[in-house]
Amino acid sequence: MKQMTYDHILVRYAELSLKGKNRSQFEKRLQHNVRTALKTSFPEVKVKRSFGRMFVQLNGHDEQGVSKVLKGLFGIHSISPALKLENDIDLIREGAVYAIKDALPAEKGTFKVTSKRIDKTFPVRSQKLNRELGAEVLKNTKEIQVDVHNPNVELRVEVRQDGTYLTCRTEYGPGGLPTGTGGKVMLMLSGGIDSPVAGYQMFKRGVEMEAIHFHSPPFTNERALQKVKDLTKVLSRYAGTEIRLHVVPFTEAQKQIHDAVPGEYEMTIMRRVMLRIAEKVAGKRDALALVNGESLGQVASQTLDSMHTINEVTNMPILRPLVAMDKQEVIEIAQKIDTYELSILPYEDCCTIFLPPQTKTKPNRNKANRFESSLDLDAIVKEAAEGTYEQKLSSAEELDKEFEDLL
């Protein structure tokens, strides 16, 4: 029997398949994202769209390496390694045996064959093809049996004009919409567990993302900032491209707030000032919404009263993808996307310094406005926004070596 190996990967779309007249735009964007994600490590692959699916032609590259990249891209429902053969019944029989043995390497288990004869000039009709291929598999394996109702694997065969495709194994992608189809947002990235997960969840809705971080040296050190940069690099895996991180010098603003505002309202006012600065930076970058990792009731600044009072200072939409999740759910996602071990490194962010013994859990807008009246908010926001610098970060860059030793 001729030695065979998978030469294509079949990509099935997630919910973008439900799109109407705009569907081709979503498909083109996903094709662009796939090409971008693969071009550096797998330069010879070709990506071709077909009706309702996409084929990645491997051209000698490792199927498992390419599959690992594809499984991280939003907009992909599932992938299957595929054999592309000439429309020749003898070759298709050989391919069927290869695919089943690859999926059931111990040659134990059950299977069924599902054939589609899209090319109506192919002389063997679908039902007959199912029977012929099933018989060929049984003849060339030891303990594999047919089960048409609940098989361990399903051999799918599509006879098209350009060739016959055989798939057997299926692995699942993250679903959602292709990154870059949902507009641009600005993620408020603190360095804790929640905000990176919020960014990941928003990528699932197809957004393009930049991140903003508030840095307060010497109260927060360079290691805390490096942690945020490394988290940004990890998130860029899911963006399929580099992420622009904006670092806001927040020390002077925090000191003024600490000096002028009663302790129990300090967190509330600080969050209101952060929103004003984030809105200003987001506006310059044409972002249409802010994203944060708030979960209702998790801490004092995330009660409904706090959100209502803090939200007052901006008309920009604030997206909170974790709002109804509990902490364990967030941790499980953080572990899955490789941000958890970085997030728990013991470096303070600006939200944890100057903290009073108690923070108001039910702040109201009138008091917040009264306490802010002693601050020159326009000057604070202007100075912080103008002092903000940016850095583009990519998963292609190595994480900080010192941090790697700690993980």
Coordinates of C-alpha atoms in Angstrom, one line a residue:
M1 CA 0.0 0.0 0.0
K2 CA 1.3 3.5 -0.9
Q3 CA 2.5 5.5 2.1
M4 CA 0.0 8.2 2.8
T5 CA 0.1 11.2 5.1
Y6 CA -2.3 14.1 5.8
D7 CA -1.6 16.9 3.3
H8 CA -4.5 19.3 4.2
I9 CA -6.4 20.6 7.3
L10 CA -10.1 21.2 6.9
V11 CA -11.3 24.2 8.9
R12 CA -15.0 24.5 9.8
Y13 CA -16.4 27.9 10.7
A14 CA -18.1 28.8 14.0
E15 CA -21.0 31.2 14.2
L16 CA -19.9 33.2 11.2
S17 CA -21.6 30.5 9.2
L18 CA -24.9 32.1 10.4
K19 CA -24.1 35.5 8.9
G20 CA -26.2 36.6 6.0
K21 CA -25.0 39.0 3.2
N22 CA -21.9 39.9 5.3
R23 CA -20.7 36.3 5.6
S24 CA -18.0 36.6 2.9
Q25 CA -16.4 39.5 4.8
F26 CA -16.2 37.4 8.0
E27 CA -14.7 34.5 6.0
K28 CA -12.1 36.7 4.3
R29 CA -11.1 38.1 7.7
L30 CA -10.7 34.6 9.1
Q31 CA -8.6 33.6 6.0
H32 CA -6.4 36.7 6.7
N33 CA -6.0 35.8 10.4
V34 CA -5.1 32.2 9.5
R35 CA -2.5 33.3 7.0
T36 CA -1.1 35.8 9.5
A37 CA -0.9 33.3 12.3
L38 CA 0.9 30.7 10.2
K39 CA 3.2 32.7 7.9
T40 CA 6.2 32.9 10.2
S41 CA 6.5 29.3 11.4
F42 CA 4.9 27.6 8.4
P43 CA 5.8 29.8 5.4
E44 CA 4.8 27.2 2.7
V45 CA 1.2 26.6 3.7
K46 CA -1.6 27.8 1.4
V47 CA -5.0 28.8 2.7
K48 CA -8.0 28.4 0.4
R49 CA -11.6 29.2 1.0
S50 CA -14.3 27.0 -0.3
F51 CA -18.1 27.2 0.2
G52 CA -18.7 27.0 3.9
R53 CA -15.2 25.9 4.9
M54 CA -11.5 26.5 4.5
F55 CA -8.6 24.2 3.5
V56 CA -5.0 24.7 4.7
Q57 CA -2.6 23.0 2.3
L58 CA 0.3 21.9 4.4
N59 CA 3.0 21.6 1.6
G60 CA 5.2 19.4 3.8
H61 CA 4.7 21.2 7.1
D62 CA 3.9 19.3 10.3
E63 CA 0.2 18.7 10.6
Q64 CA 0.1 18.8 14.4
G65 CA 2.1 22.0 14.6
V66 CA -0.3 23.8 12.2
S67 CA -3.3 22.4 14.0
K68 CA -2.1 23.7 17.4
V69 CA -2.0 27.2 15.9
L70 CA -5.4 26.9 14.2
K71 CA -7.1 25.6 17.5
G72 CA -6.3 29.0 19.1
L73 CA -7.9 31.2 16.4
F74 CA -11.4 32.7 17.1
G75 CA -14.0 32.0 14.3
I76 CA -12.9 28.4 14.0
H77 CA -15.4 25.8 15.2
S78 CA -13.3 22.7 14.4
I79 CA -10.5 21.3 12.3
S80 CA -9.7 17.9 10.8
P81 CA -6.6 16.7 9.2
A82 CA -7.5 15.7 5.6
L83 CA -6.2 13.6 2.8
K84 CA -6.7 15.0 -0.7
L85 CA -6.7 12.3 -3.3
E86 CA -7.5 12.0 -7.0
N87 CA -11.1 10.9 -7.7
D88 CA -9.9 7.3 -8.1
I89 CA -11.8 4.6 -6.2
D90 CA -8.7 2.5 -5.5
L91 CA -6.8 5.5 -4.0
I92 CA -9.9 6.4 -1.9
R93 CA -10.0 2.9 -0.5
E94 CA -6.4 3.2 0.6
G95 CA -7.0 6.6 2.1
A96 CA -10.0 5.2 4.1
V97 CA -7.8 2.5 5.7
Y98 CA -5.1 5.0 6.5
A99 CA -7.5 7.5 8.1
I100 CA -9.2 4.9 10.3
K101 CA -5.8 3.4 11.4
D102 CA -4.6 6.9 12.3
A103 CA -7.7 7.7 14.3
L104 CA -7.8 4.2 16.0
P105 CA -4.1 3.3 16.2
A106 CA -4.7 0.3 18.5
E107 CA -7.1 -1.0 15.8
K108 CA -9.9 -1.3 18.3
G109 CA -13.2 0.5 18.3
T110 CA -16.1 1.4 16.0
F111 CA -16.5 3.6 12.9
K112 CA -18.9 4.6 10.2
V113 CA -18.5 6.1 6.8
T114 CA -20.4 9.2 5.6
S115 CA -19.8 10.0 1.9
K116 CA -20.9 13.0 -0.1
R117 CA -20.7 12.8 -3.9
I118 CA -20.6 16.5 -4.8
D119 CA -19.0 15.7 -8.2
K120 CA -21.9 13.9 -9.8
T121 CA -19.7 12.6 -12.6
F122 CA -17.9 10.3 -10.1
P123 CA -19.3 6.8 -11.0
V124 CA -19.8 5.5 -7.5
R125 CA -22.9 6.8 -5.7
S126 CA -22.7 7.9 -2.0
Q127 CA -24.4 4.9 -0.4
K128 CA -22.4 2.4 -2.5
L129 CA -19.2 4.3 -1.6
N130 CA -20.1 4.0 2.1
R131 CA -20.4 0.2 1.8
E132 CA -17.2 -0.2 -0.3
L133 CA -15.1 1.9 2.0
G134 CA -16.5 0.2 5.1
A135 CA -15.7 -3.2 3.7
E136 CA -12.1 -2.1 2.8
V137 CA -11.5 -1.0 6.4
L138 CA -12.9 -4.2 7.9
K139 CA -10.7 -6.2 5.5
N140 CA -7.5 -4.4 6.5
T141 CA -7.9 -4.1 10.3
K142 CA -8.2 -6.5 13.2
E143 CA -10.8 -5.6 15.8
I144 CA -12.5 -2.6 14.4
Q145 CA -16.3 -2.8 13.9
V146 CA -19.0 -0.8 12.2
D147 CA -21.4 1.2 14.4
V148 CA -23.6 3.6 12.4
H149 CA -25.4 4.9 15.5
N150 CA -22.6 5.8 18.0
P151 CA -19.2 5.2 16.4
N152 CA -15.9 6.1 18.0
V153 CA -14.9 7.8 14.8
E154 CA -16.7 8.9 11.7
L155 CA -14.8 8.8 8.3
R156 CA -16.1 11.6 6.2
V157 CA -15.6 11.5 2.5
E158 CA -16.3 14.4 0.1
V159 CA -15.9 13.8 -3.6
R160 CA -15.4 17.2 -5.3
Q161 CA -14.4 18.2 -8.8
D162 CA -10.9 19.0 -7.7
G163 CA -10.4 15.8 -5.7
T164 CA -11.6 13.7 -2.9
Y165 CA -11.1 14.7 0.8
L166 CA -11.1 12.2 3.6
T167 CA -11.2 13.3 7.3
C168 CA -11.5 11.3 10.4
R169 CA -10.1 13.0 13.5
T170 CA -11.8 16.3 14.7
E171 CA -10.4 18.8 17.1
Y172 CA -12.2 21.9 18.3
G173 CA -11.3 25.6 18.1
P174 CA -12.5 28.4 20.4
G175 CA -15.5 29.3 18.3
G176 CA -16.7 32.9 18.3
L177 CA -16.0 35.5 15.6
P178 CA -12.8 36.2 13.7
T179 CA -10.6 38.8 15.4
G180 CA -10.9 42.1 13.7
T181 CA -14.6 41.9 12.7
G182 CA -16.1 43.5 15.9
G183 CA -14.5 47.0 16.1
K184 CA -11.8 48.2 18.4
V185 CA -11.9 48.2 22.2
M186 CA -9.4 49.4 25.0
L187 CA -8.8 46.8 27.7
M188 CA -8.0 48.1 31.2
L189 CA -5.2 45.6 32.1
S190 CA -4.2 45.5 35.7
G191 CA -2.0 42.5 36.0
G192 CA -4.4 40.5 38.1
I193 CA -6.3 37.3 37.2
D194 CA -9.5 38.9 35.9
S195 CA -8.6 41.5 33.3
P196 CA -6.5 39.2 31.0
V197 CA -9.5 36.8 31.0
A198 CA -11.8 39.7 30.1
G199 CA -9.6 40.4 27.2
Y200 CA -9.6 36.8 26.0
Q201 CA -13.4 36.7 26.3
M202 CA -13.7 39.9 24.2
F203 CA -11.4 38.5 21.5
K204 CA -14.0 35.8 21.1
R205 CA -16.5 38.4 19.9
G206 CA -14.1 39.4 17.1
V207 CA -12.8 42.7 18.5
E208 CA -9.5 44.4 17.8
M209 CA -7.9 45.3 21.1
E210 CA -5.4 47.6 22.6
A211 CA -4.6 47.6 26.3
I212 CA -4.0 50.4 28.9
H213 CA -2.2 49.9 32.2
F214 CA -1.8 52.4 35.1
H215 CA 1.7 52.4 36.5
S216 CA 2.6 54.2 39.8
P217 CA 6.4 54.0 40.4
P218 CA 8.0 53.9 43.0
F219 CA 4.9 52.4 44.7
T220 CA 4.6 49.8 41.9
N221 CA 7.9 48.6 40.6
E222 CA 9.3 47.6 37.2
R223 CA 8.5 43.9 37.9
A224 CA 4.9 44.7 38.2
L225 CA 5.0 46.5 34.8
Q226 CA 7.0 43.6 33.2
K227 CA 4.2 41.3 34.4
V228 CA 1.7 43.3 32.5
K229 CA 3.9 43.3 29.4
D230 CA 4.2 39.5 29.6
L231 CA 0.5 39.1 30.0
T232 CA 0.0 41.3 26.9
K233 CA 2.3 39.0 25.0
V234 CA 0.3 36.0 26.0
L235 CA -2.9 37.7 25.0
S236 CA -1.5 38.5 21.6
R237 CA -1.6 34.8 20.8
Y238 CA -5.3 35.1 20.7
A239 CA -5.3 38.3 18.8
G240 CA -3.3 36.7 16.0
T241 CA -1.1 39.8 15.9
E242 CA 0.8 42.2 18.2
I243 CA -1.1 44.2 20.8
R244 CA -0.4 47.9 21.6
L245 CA 0.0 48.5 25.3
H246 CA -0.4 52.1 26.7
V247 CA 1.3 52.7 30.0
V248 CA -0.1 55.6 32.0
P249 CA 2.1 57.4 34.6
F250 CA -0.4 57.4 37.5
T251 CA 1.7 58.3 40.6
E252 CA 0.9 62.0 40.7
A253 CA -2.8 61.4 40.2
Q254 CA -2.9 58.8 43.0
K255 CA -1.0 61.1 45.4
Q256 CA -3.4 64.0 44.8
I257 CA -6.5 61.7 45.2
H258 CA -5.0 60.2 48.4
D259 CA -4.4 63.7 49.9
A260 CA -7.8 65.2 49.0
V261 CA -10.4 62.4 49.3
P262 CA -11.7 60.6 52.4
G263 CA -10.3 57.1 52.6
E264 CA -13.6 55.2 52.2
Y265 CA -14.1 57.1 48.8
E266 CA -10.5 56.9 47.6
M267 CA -11.0 53.7 45.5
T268 CA -14.2 55.1 44.0
I269 CA -12.6 58.4 43.0
M270 CA -9.5 56.6 41.7
R271 CA -11.6 54.4 39.5
R272 CA -13.5 57.4 38.2
V273 CA -10.2 59.2 37.3
M274 CA -8.9 56.0 35.6
L275 CA -12.0 55.8 33.5
R276 CA -11.6 59.5 32.4
I277 CA -8.0 58.9 31.4
A278 CA -8.8 55.6 29.7
E279 CA -11.6 57.2 27.7
K280 CA -9.2 59.9 26.5
V281 CA -6.6 57.5 25.4
A282 CA -9.2 55.2 23.8
G283 CA -10.6 58.2 21.9
K284 CA -7.2 59.0 20.4
R285 CA -6.9 55.4 19.2
D286 CA -10.5 55.2 17.7
A287 CA -11.6 52.6 20.2
L288 CA -15.3 52.5 20.7
A289 CA -15.6 50.9 24.2
L290 CA -13.6 50.1 27.3
V291 CA -13.2 46.6 28.7
N292 CA -12.5 45.6 32.3
G293 CA -12.5 42.4 34.4
E294 CA -15.1 43.4 36.9
S295 CA -17.4 40.8 38.3
L296 CA -20.5 41.9 40.1
G297 CA -20.0 41.9 43.9
Q298 CA -16.5 40.5 43.8
V299 CA -14.9 43.5 45.7
A300 CA -16.0 46.8 47.1
S301 CA -15.4 48.7 43.8
Q302 CA -17.5 46.1 41.9
T303 CA -20.8 46.3 43.7
L304 CA -23.8 47.6 41.6
D305 CA -23.7 50.9 43.6
S306 CA -20.0 51.3 42.9
M307 CA -20.4 50.6 39.2
H308 CA -23.3 53.1 39.0
T309 CA -21.2 55.8 40.7
I310 CA -18.0 55.1 38.7
N311 CA -19.8 54.9 35.4
E312 CA -21.1 58.4 35.7
V313 CA -17.9 60.0 34.4
T314 CA -17.9 58.5 30.9
N315 CA -20.4 58.0 28.1
M316 CA -18.1 55.4 26.5
P317 CA -19.6 51.9 26.7
I318 CA -17.9 49.7 29.4
L319 CA -17.9 46.1 28.5
R320 CA -17.6 43.6 31.4
P321 CA -17.5 40.1 30.0
L322 CA -16.9 38.6 33.5
V323 CA -19.8 40.4 35.2
A324 CA -21.8 37.2 35.9
M325 CA -19.0 34.8 36.5
D326 CA -17.7 33.5 39.8
K327 CA -14.0 33.5 40.7
Q328 CA -13.4 29.8 40.1
E329 CA -14.8 30.1 36.6
V330 CA -12.4 33.0 35.9
I331 CA -9.5 31.0 37.3
E332 CA -10.2 28.0 35.1
I333 CA -10.2 30.2 32.0
A334 CA -7.0 31.9 33.1
Q335 CA -5.3 28.5 33.5
K336 CA -6.6 27.4 30.1
I337 CA -5.2 30.5 28.3
D338 CA -1.8 30.5 30.2
T339 CA -2.2 33.8 32.1
Y340 CA -2.9 32.4 35.6
E341 CA 0.7 31.7 36.6
L342 CA 1.8 35.2 35.5
S343 CA -1.2 36.9 37.2
I344 CA -0.5 35.4 40.6
L345 CA 3.1 36.6 40.7
P346 CA 3.3 38.8 43.9
Y347 CA 3.8 42.3 42.4
E348 CA 1.4 45.0 43.4
D349 CA -0.6 47.0 40.9
C350 CA -1.7 50.6 41.5
C351 CA -5.2 49.5 42.7
T352 CA -3.6 47.9 45.8
I353 CA -1.6 50.9 47.1
F354 CA -2.9 53.6 49.4
L355 CA -5.8 51.3 50.3
P356 CA -7.7 52.5 53.4
P357 CA -8.9 50.0 56.0
Q358 CA -12.4 50.2 54.5
T359 CA -13.8 51.0 51.1
K360 CA -17.3 52.3 50.6
T361 CA -19.4 49.5 49.0
K362 CA -22.4 51.8 48.4
P363 CA -20.9 55.1 47.2
N364 CA -23.3 57.6 45.7
R365 CA -22.8 60.1 42.9
N366 CA -23.4 63.2 44.9
K367 CA -20.7 62.5 47.5
A368 CA -18.3 61.4 44.8
N369 CA -18.8 64.7 42.9
R370 CA -18.4 66.7 46.1
F371 CA -15.1 65.0 47.0
E372 CA -13.8 65.5 43.4
S373 CA -14.5 69.2 43.5
S374 CA -11.3 69.8 45.4
L375 CA -9.3 68.2 42.6
D376 CA -8.2 69.8 39.3
L377 CA -9.5 66.9 37.3
D378 CA -8.8 68.4 33.9
A379 CA -5.2 68.9 34.7
I380 CA -4.8 65.4 36.3
V381 CA -6.3 63.7 33.3
K382 CA -4.4 65.9 30.8
E383 CA -1.0 65.3 32.5
A384 CA -1.6 61.5 32.7
A385 CA -2.8 61.2 29.1
E386 CA 0.0 63.3 27.7
G387 CA 2.6 61.3 29.7
T388 CA 1.3 58.0 28.4
Y389 CA 3.6 56.0 26.3
E390 CA 3.0 52.9 24.2
Q391 CA 4.7 49.7 23.3
K392 CA 3.7 47.0 20.7
L393 CA 4.0 43.5 22.2
S394 CA 3.8 40.1 20.5
S395 CA 3.7 36.5 21.6
A396 CA 6.7 36.0 19.2
E397 CA 8.8 37.8 21.8
E398 CA 10.2 35.7 24.7
L399 CA 8.7 36.3 28.2
D400 CA 11.0 38.0 30.6
K401 CA 13.7 35.5 31.5
E402 CA 13.6 36.3 35.2
F403 CA 9.9 35.7 35.2
E404 CA 10.3 32.4 33.5
D405 CA 12.5 31.2 36.3
L406 CA 9.7 32.0 38.8
L407 CA 7.0 30.2 36.9

